[in-house]
Amino acid sequence: MRIDPTAVPPVIARAHRTSEPQLSRLERANIRLVRATLRPGPADRTIRILQRTVGQWWIRKVIARLLSTHGLERIPPWDPTTSLILVANHRSFFDLYATTAELVARGLPQRILFPVRSAFFYDHPLGPLVNGAMSFFAMYPPIFRERRRAALNLASLDEVAALLRRGGFFVGLHPEGTRKKDDDPYTLLPPQSGVGRLIHQARVAVIPVFVNGLGNDLARQVVGGLSGRGDPIHIVFGGPIDFGPLLGERPVPKTYQTVAALCLEAIEKLGQEERALRERATRAH
């Protein structure tokens, strides 16, 4: 996978080239396609516009009748020259789409990226079409499940950290790493150190959010949302997480794990706030 040296630092380019034999021709082509749009220029500007208009409009149209949003006043004023990270709990495929659409509707100016599992979006011919149509290429970079490709995942996270440091990007992350599938939305899975690594390297503001009520069946979510008969959806935003001196500590796995754990603590607190809000709304009806 050849990388434009103006787009990512040389050390990241070398890491990707080392892993090139582990990528299929289709994966390399799909990664090149999205990466080309990340360079400053007409493609990047067009995608930013589409994400802020069409991208957020259809998502909010589907969930607006079911949605209650809280805590927006805790988020700092927007600055298009800086970057932000959003960390969210993970119960639905659509958690980041719903929360980010709310922020975009309220002025979020940055280009949006969500690291995503590589399956389908990068190893299937229809992957880039769905990625482009549903999110305007927000689903990047690919994260590979296979242990033998772990080095490629680290290089991808380092690339995202470099983009965040460049300014003008918004990245949504799930510190749990995967969806929690039981019936309790208020307990979370263990934190994943990769999220901590990215935050430690990026050194940008991190906003926590807790979302509850979204499902995983797209058709059912659309029908329930448009009819207003679906499950109530509550989103609670928090203020920027205070990591104290932690981001200045040595870049080692223990530091990364602690950073990720602090993210989960912030999300869990918002979860308890959401529980109280949901109970009050239920009693009111």
PDB file of N, CA, C and O in Angstrom, residues 84-90 95-96 99-100 112-116 140-141 143 157 160-161 164 170-178 192-200 202 204-209 259 263-264 267:
ATOM      1  N   LEU A  84     -11.365  16.939  17.529  1.00  0.00           N
ATOM      2  CA  LEU A  84     -12.066  16.400  18.692  1.00  0.00           C
ATOM      3  C   LEU A  84     -12.173  14.889  18.574  1.00  0.00           C
ATOM      4  O   LEU A  84     -12.221  14.332  17.463  1.00  0.00           O
ATOM      5  N   ILE A  85     -12.233  14.228  19.734  1.00  0.00           N
ATOM      6  CA  ILE A  85     -12.541  12.801  19.806  1.00  0.00           C
ATOM      7  C   ILE A  85     -13.826  12.639  20.618  1.00  0.00           C
ATOM      8  O   ILE A  85     -13.995  13.280  21.661  1.00  0.00           O
ATOM      9  N   LEU A  86     -14.732  11.799  20.137  1.00  0.00           N
ATOM     10  CA  LEU A  86     -15.936  11.435  20.868  1.00  0.00           C
ATOM     11  C   LEU A  86     -15.800   9.976  21.290  1.00  0.00           C
ATOM     12  O   LEU A  86     -15.507   9.110  20.456  1.00  0.00           O
ATOM     13  N   VAL A  87     -16.002   9.686  22.583  1.00  0.00           N
ATOM     14  CA  VAL A  87     -15.968   8.302  23.060  1.00  0.00           C
ATOM     15  C   VAL A  87     -17.360   7.928  23.538  1.00  0.00           C
ATOM     16  O   VAL A  87     -17.977   8.647  24.326  1.00  0.00           O
ATOM     17  N   ALA A  88     -17.875   6.794  23.054  1.00  0.00           N
ATOM     18  CA  ALA A  88     -19.258   6.400  23.320  1.00  0.00           C
ATOM     19  C   ALA A  88     -19.337   4.945  23.736  1.00  0.00           C
ATOM     20  O   ALA A  88     -18.483   4.126  23.366  1.00  0.00           O
ATOM     21  N   ASN A  89     -20.372   4.625  24.511  1.00  0.00           N
ATOM     22  CA  ASN A  89     -20.677   3.214  24.760  1.00  0.00           C
ATOM     23  C   ASN A  89     -21.127   2.578  23.456  1.00  0.00           C
ATOM     24  O   ASN A  89     -21.448   3.262  22.472  1.00  0.00           O
ATOM     25  N   HIS A  90     -21.191   1.240  23.445  1.00  0.00           N
ATOM     26  CA  HIS A  90     -21.416   0.563  22.161  1.00  0.00           C
ATOM     27  C   HIS A  90     -22.409  -0.581  22.324  1.00  0.00           C
ATOM     28  O   HIS A  90     -22.049  -1.687  22.720  1.00  0.00           O
ATOM     29  N   ASP A  95     -24.735   3.844  17.075  1.00  0.00           N
ATOM     30  CA  ASP A  95     -24.477   4.760  18.190  1.00  0.00           C
ATOM     31  C   ASP A  95     -23.751   6.025  17.739  1.00  0.00           C
ATOM     32  O   ASP A  95     -24.169   7.148  18.046  1.00  0.00           O
ATOM     33  N   LEU A  96     -22.638   5.854  17.020  1.00  0.00           N
ATOM     34  CA  LEU A  96     -21.842   7.020  16.623  1.00  0.00           C
ATOM     35  C   LEU A  96     -22.553   7.860  15.571  1.00  0.00           C
ATOM     36  O   LEU A  96     -22.402   9.087  15.546  1.00  0.00           O
ATOM     37  N   THR A  99     -25.251  10.026  17.542  1.00  0.00           N
ATOM     38  CA  THR A  99     -24.675  11.066  18.390  1.00  0.00           C
ATOM     39  C   THR A  99     -23.975  12.132  17.557  1.00  0.00           C
ATOM     40  O   THR A  99     -24.108  13.334  17.828  1.00  0.00           O
ATOM     41  N   THR A 100     -23.252  11.717  16.533  1.00  0.00           N
ATOM     42  CA  THR A 100     -22.540  12.692  15.710  1.00  0.00           C
ATOM     43  C   THR A 100     -23.505  13.535  14.893  1.00  0.00           C
ATOM     44  O   THR A 100     -23.278  14.743  14.702  1.00  0.00           O
ATOM     45  N   ILE A 112     -15.509  14.001   9.621  1.00  0.00           N
ATOM     46  CA  ILE A 112     -15.856  12.923  10.543  1.00  0.00           C
ATOM     47  C   ILE A 112     -15.204  11.616  10.103  1.00  0.00           C
ATOM     48  O   ILE A 112     -15.262  11.239   8.923  1.00  0.00           O
ATOM     49  N   LEU A 113     -14.622  10.904  11.071  1.00  0.00           N
ATOM     50  CA  LEU A 113     -14.038   9.587  10.831  1.00  0.00           C
ATOM     51  C   LEU A 113     -14.436   8.641  11.960  1.00  0.00           C
ATOM     52  O   LEU A 113     -14.411   9.020  13.137  1.00  0.00           O
ATOM     53  N   PHE A 114     -14.810   7.412  11.588  1.00  0.00           N
ATOM     54  CA  PHE A 114     -15.088   6.354  12.556  1.00  0.00           C
ATOM     55  C   PHE A 114     -14.244   5.133  12.180  1.00  0.00           C
ATOM     56  O   PHE A 114     -14.518   4.498  11.147  1.00  0.00           O
ATOM     57  N   PRO A 115     -13.228   4.759  12.939  1.00  0.00           N
ATOM     58  CA  PRO A 115     -12.561   3.476  12.670  1.00  0.00           C
ATOM     59  C   PRO A 115     -13.594   2.360  12.651  1.00  0.00           C
ATOM     60  O   PRO A 115     -14.505   2.319  13.494  1.00  0.00           O
ATOM     61  N   VAL A 116     -13.469   1.433  11.690  1.00  0.00           N
ATOM     62  CA  VAL A 116     -14.516   0.445  11.470  1.00  0.00           C
ATOM     63  C   VAL A 116     -13.895  -0.914  11.177  1.00  0.00           C
ATOM     64  O   VAL A 116     -12.778  -1.006  10.663  1.00  0.00           O
ATOM     65  N   TYR A 140     -13.469   5.020   8.380  1.00  0.00           N
ATOM     66  CA  TYR A 140     -12.041   4.891   8.098  1.00  0.00           C
ATOM     67  C   TYR A 140     -11.274   5.202   9.381  1.00  0.00           C
ATOM     68  O   TYR A 140     -11.683   6.081  10.145  1.00  0.00           O
ATOM     69  N   PRO A 141     -10.160   4.516   9.633  1.00  0.00           N
ATOM     70  CA  PRO A 141      -9.533   3.451   8.844  1.00  0.00           C
ATOM     71  C   PRO A 141     -10.125   2.087   9.186  1.00  0.00           C
ATOM     72  O   PRO A 141     -10.825   1.945  10.184  1.00  0.00           O
ATOM     73  N   ILE A 143     -10.169  -1.606  10.703  1.00  0.00           N
ATOM     74  CA  ILE A 143      -9.542  -2.328  11.806  1.00  0.00           C
ATOM     75  C   ILE A 143      -9.717  -3.824  11.540  1.00  0.00           C
ATOM     76  O   ILE A 143     -10.834  -4.291  11.316  1.00  0.00           O
ATOM     77  N   LEU A 157      -4.171   3.421  13.568  1.00  0.00           N
ATOM     78  CA  LEU A 157      -4.473   4.324  14.682  1.00  0.00           C
ATOM     79  C   LEU A 157      -3.481   5.472  14.738  1.00  0.00           C
ATOM     80  O   LEU A 157      -3.849   6.616  15.029  1.00  0.00           O
ATOM     81  N   VAL A 160      -4.548   8.022  12.219  1.00  0.00           N
ATOM     82  CA  VAL A 160      -5.660   8.847  12.693  1.00  0.00           C
ATOM     83  C   VAL A 160      -5.167   9.887  13.692  1.00  0.00           C
ATOM     84  O   VAL A 160      -5.601  11.048  13.673  1.00  0.00           O
ATOM     85  N   ALA A 161      -4.238   9.492  14.571  1.00  0.00           N
ATOM     86  CA  ALA A 161      -3.666  10.454  15.520  1.00  0.00           C
ATOM     87  C   ALA A 161      -2.981  11.599  14.787  1.00  0.00           C
ATOM     88  O   ALA A 161      -3.089  12.769  15.185  1.00  0.00           O
ATOM     89  N   LEU A 164      -5.635  13.928  13.468  1.00  0.00           N
ATOM     90  CA  LEU A 164      -6.188  14.738  14.555  1.00  0.00           C
ATOM     91  C   LEU A 164      -5.244  15.873  14.920  1.00  0.00           C
ATOM     92  O   LEU A 164      -5.679  17.007  15.147  1.00  0.00           O
ATOM     93  N   PHE A 170     -12.838  15.074  13.350  1.00  0.00           N
ATOM     94  CA  PHE A 170     -13.651  14.596  14.465  1.00  0.00           C
ATOM     95  C   PHE A 170     -13.685  13.077  14.363  1.00  0.00           C
ATOM     96  O   PHE A 170     -14.126  12.530  13.354  1.00  0.00           O
ATOM     97  N   VAL A 171     -13.233  12.391  15.399  1.00  0.00           N
ATOM     98  CA  VAL A 171     -13.128  10.930  15.363  1.00  0.00           C
ATOM     99  C   VAL A 171     -13.997  10.331  16.456  1.00  0.00           C
ATOM    100  O   VAL A 171     -13.890  10.711  17.633  1.00  0.00           O
ATOM    101  N   GLY A 172     -14.866   9.419  16.081  1.00  0.00           N
ATOM    102  CA  GLY A 172     -15.716   8.713  17.036  1.00  0.00           C
ATOM    103  C   GLY A 172     -15.142   7.349  17.368  1.00  0.00           C
ATOM    104  O   GLY A 172     -14.770   6.592  16.460  1.00  0.00           O
ATOM    105  N   LEU A 173     -15.088   7.023  18.659  1.00  0.00           N
ATOM    106  CA  LEU A 173     -14.468   5.783  19.121  1.00  0.00           C
ATOM    107  C   LEU A 173     -15.345   5.071  20.144  1.00  0.00           C
ATOM    108  O   LEU A 173     -16.109   5.716  20.878  1.00  0.00           O
ATOM    109  N   HIS A 174     -15.200   3.754  20.214  1.00  0.00           N
ATOM    110  CA  HIS A 174     -15.835   2.945  21.251  1.00  0.00           C
ATOM    111  C   HIS A 174     -14.743   2.339  22.119  1.00  0.00           C
ATOM    112  O   HIS A 174     -14.067   1.393  21.699  1.00  0.00           O
ATOM    113  N   PRO A 175     -14.529   2.845  23.324  1.00  0.00           N
ATOM    114  CA  PRO A 175     -13.474   2.277  24.180  1.00  0.00           C
ATOM    115  C   PRO A 175     -13.669   0.803  24.507  1.00  0.00           C
ATOM    116  O   PRO A 175     -12.705   0.115  24.847  1.00  0.00           O
ATOM    117  N   GLU A 176     -14.905   0.304  24.412  1.00  0.00           N
ATOM    118  CA  GLU A 176     -15.137  -1.127  24.660  1.00  0.00           C
ATOM    119  C   GLU A 176     -14.622  -1.991  23.519  1.00  0.00           C
ATOM    120  O   GLU A 176     -14.424  -3.192  23.702  1.00  0.00           O
ATOM    121  N   GLY A 177     -14.476  -1.419  22.345  1.00  0.00           N
ATOM    122  CA  GLY A 177     -13.953  -2.162  21.211  1.00  0.00           C
ATOM    123  C   GLY A 177     -14.989  -2.927  20.424  1.00  0.00           C
ATOM    124  O   GLY A 177     -14.890  -3.047  19.206  1.00  0.00           O
ATOM    125  N   THR A 178     -16.005  -3.462  21.081  1.00  0.00           N
ATOM    126  CA  THR A 178     -17.048  -4.229  20.405  1.00  0.00           C
ATOM    127  C   THR A 178     -18.374  -3.990  21.097  1.00  0.00           C
ATOM    128  O   THR A 178     -18.422  -3.429  22.204  1.00  0.00           O
ATOM    129  N   GLN A 192     -10.345  -0.973  25.925  1.00  0.00           N
ATOM    130  CA  GLN A 192      -9.331  -1.452  24.997  1.00  0.00           C
ATOM    131  C   GLN A 192      -8.198  -0.424  24.900  1.00  0.00           C
ATOM    132  O   GLN A 192      -8.442   0.765  24.702  1.00  0.00           O
ATOM    133  N   SER A 193      -6.974  -0.896  25.014  1.00  0.00           N
ATOM    134  CA  SER A 193      -5.832   0.021  25.088  1.00  0.00           C
ATOM    135  C   SER A 193      -5.592   0.787  23.792  1.00  0.00           C
ATOM    136  O   SER A 193      -4.964   1.849  23.809  1.00  0.00           O
ATOM    137  N   GLY A 194      -6.073   0.268  22.650  1.00  0.00           N
ATOM    138  CA  GLY A 194      -5.877   0.975  21.382  1.00  0.00           C
ATOM    139  C   GLY A 194      -6.487   2.365  21.404  1.00  0.00           C
ATOM    140  O   GLY A 194      -5.924   3.310  20.847  1.00  0.00           O
ATOM    141  N   VAL A 195      -7.645   2.498  22.052  1.00  0.00           N
ATOM    142  CA  VAL A 195      -8.281   3.807  22.176  1.00  0.00           C
ATOM    143  C   VAL A 195      -7.406   4.735  23.009  1.00  0.00           C
ATOM    144  O   VAL A 195      -7.222   5.916  22.686  1.00  0.00           O
ATOM    145  N   GLY A 196      -6.851   4.195  24.089  1.00  0.00           N
ATOM    146  CA  GLY A 196      -5.954   4.999  24.916  1.00  0.00           C
ATOM    147  C   GLY A 196      -4.710   5.429  24.171  1.00  0.00           C
ATOM    148  O   GLY A 196      -4.224   6.561  24.338  1.00  0.00           O
ATOM    149  N   ARG A 197      -4.185   4.552  23.333  1.00  0.00           N
ATOM    150  CA  ARG A 197      -3.004   4.881  22.529  1.00  0.00           C
ATOM    151  C   ARG A 197      -3.303   6.062  21.603  1.00  0.00           C
ATOM    152  O   ARG A 197      -2.510   7.005  21.484  1.00  0.00           O
ATOM    153  N   LEU A 198      -4.452   6.000  20.935  1.00  0.00           N
ATOM    154  CA  LEU A 198      -4.822   7.056  20.000  1.00  0.00           C
ATOM    155  C   LEU A 198      -4.994   8.394  20.735  1.00  0.00           C
ATOM    156  O   LEU A 198      -4.487   9.432  20.284  1.00  0.00           O
ATOM    157  N   ILE A 199      -5.685   8.380  21.870  1.00  0.00           N
ATOM    158  CA  ILE A 199      -5.904   9.609  22.629  1.00  0.00           C
ATOM    159  C   ILE A 199      -4.577  10.166  23.134  1.00  0.00           C
ATOM    160  O   ILE A 199      -4.329  11.378  23.074  1.00  0.00           O
ATOM    161  N   HIS A 200      -3.714   9.291  23.618  1.00  0.00           N
ATOM    162  CA  HIS A 200      -2.420   9.719  24.152  1.00  0.00           C
ATOM    163  C   HIS A 200      -1.580  10.388  23.070  1.00  0.00           C
ATOM    164  O   HIS A 200      -0.883  11.385  23.326  1.00  0.00           O
ATOM    165  N   ALA A 202      -2.793  11.734  20.133  1.00  0.00           N
ATOM    166  CA  ALA A 202      -3.470  12.858  19.465  1.00  0.00           C
ATOM    167  C   ALA A 202      -3.429  14.135  20.294  1.00  0.00           C
ATOM    168  O   ALA A 202      -3.321  15.243  19.738  1.00  0.00           O
ATOM    169  N   VAL A 204      -5.842  15.770  21.900  1.00  0.00           N
ATOM    170  CA  VAL A 204      -6.939  16.697  21.600  1.00  0.00           C
ATOM    171  C   VAL A 204      -8.050  16.467  22.618  1.00  0.00           C
ATOM    172  O   VAL A 204      -8.033  15.496  23.382  1.00  0.00           O
ATOM    173  N   ALA A 205      -9.036  17.362  22.642  1.00  0.00           N
ATOM    174  CA  ALA A 205     -10.152  17.240  23.582  1.00  0.00           C
ATOM    175  C   ALA A 205     -10.940  15.965  23.315  1.00  0.00           C
ATOM    176  O   ALA A 205     -11.170  15.578  22.163  1.00  0.00           O
ATOM    177  N   VAL A 206     -11.379  15.310  24.395  1.00  0.00           N
ATOM    178  CA  VAL A 206     -12.141  14.062  24.305  1.00  0.00           C
ATOM    179  C   VAL A 206     -13.483  14.267  24.986  1.00  0.00           C
ATOM    180  O   VAL A 206     -13.554  14.586  26.182  1.00  0.00           O
ATOM    181  N   ILE A 207     -14.573  14.095  24.240  1.00  0.00           N
ATOM    182  CA  ILE A 207     -15.936  14.286  24.730  1.00  0.00           C
ATOM    183  C   ILE A 207     -16.583  12.920  24.941  1.00  0.00           C
ATOM    184  O   ILE A 207     -16.659  12.120  24.004  1.00  0.00           O
ATOM    185  N   PRO A 208     -17.086  12.627  26.151  1.00  0.00           N
ATOM    186  CA  PRO A 208     -17.797  11.359  26.362  1.00  0.00           C
ATOM    187  C   PRO A 208     -19.287  11.502  26.062  1.00  0.00           C
ATOM    188  O   PRO A 208     -19.862  12.593  26.182  1.00  0.00           O
ATOM    189  N   VAL A 209     -19.921  10.400  25.701  1.00  0.00           N
ATOM    190  CA  VAL A 209     -21.362  10.390  25.464  1.00  0.00           C
ATOM    191  C   VAL A 209     -21.910   9.015  25.810  1.00  0.00           C
ATOM    192  O   VAL A 209     -21.228   7.999  25.642  1.00  0.00           O
ATOM    193  N   VAL A 259      -5.772   5.505  30.273  1.00  0.00           N
ATOM    194  CA  VAL A 259      -6.499   6.522  29.514  1.00  0.00           C
ATOM    195  C   VAL A 259      -7.850   5.971  29.069  1.00  0.00           C
ATOM    196  O   VAL A 259      -8.898   6.626  29.223  1.00  0.00           O
ATOM    197  N   CYS A 263     -11.922   7.004  30.138  1.00  0.00           N
ATOM    198  CA  CYS A 263     -13.011   7.242  29.185  1.00  0.00           C
ATOM    199  C   CYS A 263     -14.256   6.455  29.583  1.00  0.00           C
ATOM    200  O   CYS A 263     -15.377   6.995  29.582  1.00  0.00           O
ATOM    201  N   LEU A 264     -14.074   5.194  29.944  1.00  0.00           N
ATOM    202  CA  LEU A 264     -15.217   4.377  30.337  1.00  0.00           C
ATOM    203  C   LEU A 264     -15.856   4.887  31.629  1.00  0.00           C
ATOM    204  O   LEU A 264     -17.083   4.856  31.776  1.00  0.00           O
ATOM    205  N   ILE A 267     -18.089   7.710  30.674  1.00  0.00           N
ATOM    206  CA  ILE A 267     -19.289   7.224  29.979  1.00  0.00           C
ATOM    207  C   ILE A 267     -20.254   6.581  30.971  1.00  0.00           C
ATOM    208  O   ILE A 267     -21.474   6.775  30.900  1.00  0.00           O
TER     209      ILE A 267
END
